[in-house]
mmCIF file of C-alpha atoms in Angstrom:
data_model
loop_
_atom_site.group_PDB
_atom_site.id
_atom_site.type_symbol
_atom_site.label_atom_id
_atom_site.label_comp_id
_atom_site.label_asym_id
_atom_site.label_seq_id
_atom_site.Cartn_x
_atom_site.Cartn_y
_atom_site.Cartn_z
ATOM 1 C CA UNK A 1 -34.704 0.208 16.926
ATOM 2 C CA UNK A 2 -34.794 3.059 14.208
ATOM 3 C CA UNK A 3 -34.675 6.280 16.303
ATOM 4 C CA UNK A 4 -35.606 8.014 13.031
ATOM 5 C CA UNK A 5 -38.642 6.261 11.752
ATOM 6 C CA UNK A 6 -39.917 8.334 8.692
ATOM 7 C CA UNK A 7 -43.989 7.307 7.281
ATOM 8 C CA UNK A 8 -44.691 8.979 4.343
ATOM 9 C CA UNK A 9 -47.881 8.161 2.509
ATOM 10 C CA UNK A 10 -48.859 10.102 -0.919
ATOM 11 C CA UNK A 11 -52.748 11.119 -0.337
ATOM 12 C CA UNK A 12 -55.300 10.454 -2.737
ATOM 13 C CA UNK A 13 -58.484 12.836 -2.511
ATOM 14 C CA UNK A 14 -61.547 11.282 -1.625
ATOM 15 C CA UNK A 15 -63.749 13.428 -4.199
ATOM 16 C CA UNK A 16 -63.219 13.726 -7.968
ATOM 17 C CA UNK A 17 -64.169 17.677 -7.922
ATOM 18 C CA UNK A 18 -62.248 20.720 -5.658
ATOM 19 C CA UNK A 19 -65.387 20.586 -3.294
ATOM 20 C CA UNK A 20 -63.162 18.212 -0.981
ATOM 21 C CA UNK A 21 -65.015 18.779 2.494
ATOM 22 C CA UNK A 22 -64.801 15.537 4.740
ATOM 23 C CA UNK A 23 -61.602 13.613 5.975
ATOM 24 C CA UNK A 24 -58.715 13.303 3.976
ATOM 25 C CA UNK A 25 -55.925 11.875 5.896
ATOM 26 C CA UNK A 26 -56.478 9.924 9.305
ATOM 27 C CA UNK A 27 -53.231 7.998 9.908
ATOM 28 C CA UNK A 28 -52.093 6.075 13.687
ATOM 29 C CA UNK A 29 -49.607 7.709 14.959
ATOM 30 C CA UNK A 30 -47.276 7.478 18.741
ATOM 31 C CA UNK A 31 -45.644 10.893 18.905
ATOM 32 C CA UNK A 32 -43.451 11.887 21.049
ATOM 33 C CA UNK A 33 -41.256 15.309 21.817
ATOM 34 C CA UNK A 34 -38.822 14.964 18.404
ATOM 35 C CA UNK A 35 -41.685 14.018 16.213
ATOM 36 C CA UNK A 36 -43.295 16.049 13.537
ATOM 37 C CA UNK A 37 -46.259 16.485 11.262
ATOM 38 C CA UNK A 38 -45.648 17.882 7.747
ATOM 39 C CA UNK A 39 -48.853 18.538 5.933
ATOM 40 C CA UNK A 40 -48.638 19.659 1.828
ATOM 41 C CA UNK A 41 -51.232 20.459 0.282
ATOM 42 C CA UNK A 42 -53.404 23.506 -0.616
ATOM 43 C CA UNK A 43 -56.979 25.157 -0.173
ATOM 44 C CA UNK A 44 -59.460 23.238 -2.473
ATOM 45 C CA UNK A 45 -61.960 26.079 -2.958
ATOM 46 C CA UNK A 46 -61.381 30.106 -3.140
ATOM 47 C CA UNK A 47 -61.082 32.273 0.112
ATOM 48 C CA UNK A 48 -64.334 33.966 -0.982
ATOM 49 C CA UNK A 49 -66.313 30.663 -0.188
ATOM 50 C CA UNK A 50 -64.701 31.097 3.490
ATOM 51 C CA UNK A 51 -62.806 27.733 3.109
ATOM 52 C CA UNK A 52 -61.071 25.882 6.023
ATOM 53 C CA UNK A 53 -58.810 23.220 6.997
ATOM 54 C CA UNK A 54 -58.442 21.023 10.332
ATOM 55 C CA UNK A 55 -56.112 18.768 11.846
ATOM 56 C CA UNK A 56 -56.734 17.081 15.357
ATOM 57 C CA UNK A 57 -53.784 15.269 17.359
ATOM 58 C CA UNK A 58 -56.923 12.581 19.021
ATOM 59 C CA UNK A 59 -55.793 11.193 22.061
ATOM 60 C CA UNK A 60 -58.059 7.541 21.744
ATOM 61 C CA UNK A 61 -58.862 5.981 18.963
ATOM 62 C CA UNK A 62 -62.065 7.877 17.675
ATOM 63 C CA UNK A 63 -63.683 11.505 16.380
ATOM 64 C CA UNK A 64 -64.848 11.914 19.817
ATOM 65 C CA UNK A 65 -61.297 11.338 21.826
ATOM 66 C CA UNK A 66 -59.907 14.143 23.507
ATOM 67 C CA UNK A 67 -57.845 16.091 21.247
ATOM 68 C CA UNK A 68 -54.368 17.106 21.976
ATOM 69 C CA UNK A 69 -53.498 19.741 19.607
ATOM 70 C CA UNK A 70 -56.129 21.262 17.113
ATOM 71 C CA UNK A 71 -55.298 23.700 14.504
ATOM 72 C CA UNK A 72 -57.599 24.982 12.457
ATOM 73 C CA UNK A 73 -57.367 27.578 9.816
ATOM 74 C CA UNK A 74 -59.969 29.934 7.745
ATOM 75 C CA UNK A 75 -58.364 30.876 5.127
ATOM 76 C CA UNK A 76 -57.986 34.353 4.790
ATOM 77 C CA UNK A 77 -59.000 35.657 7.920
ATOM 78 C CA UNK A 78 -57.722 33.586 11.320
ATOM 79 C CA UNK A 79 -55.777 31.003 12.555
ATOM 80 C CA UNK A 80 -57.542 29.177 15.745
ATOM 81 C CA UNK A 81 -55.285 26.593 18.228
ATOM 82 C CA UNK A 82 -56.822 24.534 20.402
ATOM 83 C CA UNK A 83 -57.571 21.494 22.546
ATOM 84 C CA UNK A 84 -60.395 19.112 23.586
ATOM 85 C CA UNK A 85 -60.415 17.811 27.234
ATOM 86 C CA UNK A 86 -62.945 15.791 28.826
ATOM 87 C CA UNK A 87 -65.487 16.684 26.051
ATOM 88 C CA UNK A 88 -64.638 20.132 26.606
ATOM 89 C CA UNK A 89 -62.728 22.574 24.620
ATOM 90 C CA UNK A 90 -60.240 25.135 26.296
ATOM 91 C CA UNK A 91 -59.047 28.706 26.063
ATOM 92 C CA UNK A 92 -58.348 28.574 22.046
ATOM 93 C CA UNK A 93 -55.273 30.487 20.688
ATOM 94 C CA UNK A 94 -56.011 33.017 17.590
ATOM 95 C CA UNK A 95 -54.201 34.779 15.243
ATOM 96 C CA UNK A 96 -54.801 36.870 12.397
ATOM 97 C CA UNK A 97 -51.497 36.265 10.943
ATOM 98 C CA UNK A 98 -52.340 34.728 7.794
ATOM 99 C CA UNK A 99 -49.613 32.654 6.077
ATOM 100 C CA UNK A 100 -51.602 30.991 3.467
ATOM 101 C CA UNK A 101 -52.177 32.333 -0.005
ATOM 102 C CA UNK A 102 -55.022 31.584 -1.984
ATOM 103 C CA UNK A 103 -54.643 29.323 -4.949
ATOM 104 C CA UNK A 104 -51.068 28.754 -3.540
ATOM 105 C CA UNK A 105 -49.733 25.625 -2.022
ATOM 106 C CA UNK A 106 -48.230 25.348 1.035
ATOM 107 C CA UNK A 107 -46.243 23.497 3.888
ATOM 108 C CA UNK A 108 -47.746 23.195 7.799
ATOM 109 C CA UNK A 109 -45.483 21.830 9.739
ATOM 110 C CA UNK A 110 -46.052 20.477 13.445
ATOM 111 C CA UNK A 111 -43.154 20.310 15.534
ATOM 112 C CA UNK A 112 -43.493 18.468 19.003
ATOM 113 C CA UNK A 113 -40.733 20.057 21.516
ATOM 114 C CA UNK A 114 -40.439 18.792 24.939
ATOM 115 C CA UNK A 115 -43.189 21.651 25.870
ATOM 116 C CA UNK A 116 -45.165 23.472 22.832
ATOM 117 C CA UNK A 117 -45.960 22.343 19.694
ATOM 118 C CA UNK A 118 -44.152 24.605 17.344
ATOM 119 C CA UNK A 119 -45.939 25.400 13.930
ATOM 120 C CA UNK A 120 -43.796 26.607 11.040
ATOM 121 C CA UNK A 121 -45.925 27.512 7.615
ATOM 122 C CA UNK A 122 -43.605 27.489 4.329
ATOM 123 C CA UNK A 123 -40.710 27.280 6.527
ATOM 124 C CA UNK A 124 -41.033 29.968 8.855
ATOM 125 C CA UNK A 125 -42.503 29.850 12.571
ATOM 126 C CA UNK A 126 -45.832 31.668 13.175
ATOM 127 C CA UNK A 127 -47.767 29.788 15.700
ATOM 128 C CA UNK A 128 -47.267 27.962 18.929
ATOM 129 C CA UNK A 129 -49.738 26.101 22.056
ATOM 130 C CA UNK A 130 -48.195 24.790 25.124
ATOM 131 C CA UNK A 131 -48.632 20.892 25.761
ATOM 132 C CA UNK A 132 -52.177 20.649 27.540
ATOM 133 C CA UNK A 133 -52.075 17.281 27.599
ATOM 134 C CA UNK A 134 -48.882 15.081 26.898
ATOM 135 C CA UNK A 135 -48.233 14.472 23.207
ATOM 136 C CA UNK A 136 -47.566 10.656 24.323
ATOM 137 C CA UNK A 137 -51.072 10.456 24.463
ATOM 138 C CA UNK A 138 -51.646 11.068 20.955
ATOM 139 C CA UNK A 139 -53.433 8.140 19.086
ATOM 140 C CA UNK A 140 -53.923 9.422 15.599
ATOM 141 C CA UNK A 141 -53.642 12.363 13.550
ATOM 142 C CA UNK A 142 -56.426 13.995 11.211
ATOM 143 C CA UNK A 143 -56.745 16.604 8.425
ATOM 144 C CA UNK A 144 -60.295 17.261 6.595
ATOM 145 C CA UNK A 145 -62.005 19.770 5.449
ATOM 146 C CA UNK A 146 -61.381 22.057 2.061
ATOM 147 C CA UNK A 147 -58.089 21.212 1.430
ATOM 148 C CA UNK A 148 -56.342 18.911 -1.936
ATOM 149 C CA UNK A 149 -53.698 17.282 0.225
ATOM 150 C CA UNK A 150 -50.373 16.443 -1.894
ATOM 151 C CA UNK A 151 -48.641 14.369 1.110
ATOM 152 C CA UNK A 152 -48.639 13.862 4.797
ATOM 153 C CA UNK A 153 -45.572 12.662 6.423
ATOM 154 C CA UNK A 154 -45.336 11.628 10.348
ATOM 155 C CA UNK A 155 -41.722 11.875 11.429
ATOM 156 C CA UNK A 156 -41.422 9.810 14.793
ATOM 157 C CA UNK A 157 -38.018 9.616 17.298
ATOM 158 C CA UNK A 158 -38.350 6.795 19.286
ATOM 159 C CA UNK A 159 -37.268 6.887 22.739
#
């Protein structure tokens, strides 16, 4: 067994214009502490038109599955960290610390550790949530909203 399994998959928009609003990128995933989640891409539309961009760690296999991790960013003003259990969203995480630059690209990257998930933007660690639910139970990962996506890659270490 590859302890090192490495998905990469070059994402295509779904729209022909920079008004990119609905999902981009859902991909099956089995993560595990070792895994990651590297996310390239950058904000479709300026920071005046309040953009935003979401990714979900689902725990079953649809939109309404509990959700494991969920980050979700408005550009230019707050980062929000999250989860979904039972239908019901917890005590969210938020931070003004702003990483992303408009009109810039950038690169979020997930970390699963053996108890947070670690968030690095452009290399350097700025956000973190304690495992509220195991990341074993993570079914599939999803980005939407107004972001152009250059690549997703799901890094998993098998057991």
């Amino acid at each position: 067994m590859d302890h090192n399994v490495r998905r990469q998959l070059e994402v295509l928009r779904n729209s022909k214009d920079d008004s990119v609003t609905g999902v981009l990128y859902t991909w099956h995933v089995s993560l595990s502490p070792g895994s990651s989640v590297t996310i390239r891409g950058k904000p479709a539309i300026s920071f005046s038109k309040n953009p935003e961009t979401q990714v979900d760690f689902h725990t079953g296999t649809d939109e309404n599955s509990d959700i494991a991790f969920h980050f979700q960013v408005y550009f230019g003003i707050s980062v929000k960290i999250n989860n979904r259990q039972n239908g019901s969203w917890n005590c969210e995480v938020a931070s003004s610390e702003m990483p992303f630059v408009e009109d810039q690209p950038f690169e979020l990257h997930t970390s699963v550790l053996q108890n947070e998930y670690q968030v690095t933007v452009n290399g350097q660690k700025y956000y973190s949530l304690a495992h509220r639910l195991p990341p074993q139970s993570v079914k599939f990962v999803q980005v939407w909203r107004e972001v152009s996506l250059s690549s997703v890659c799901v890094c998993q270490r098998g057991m």
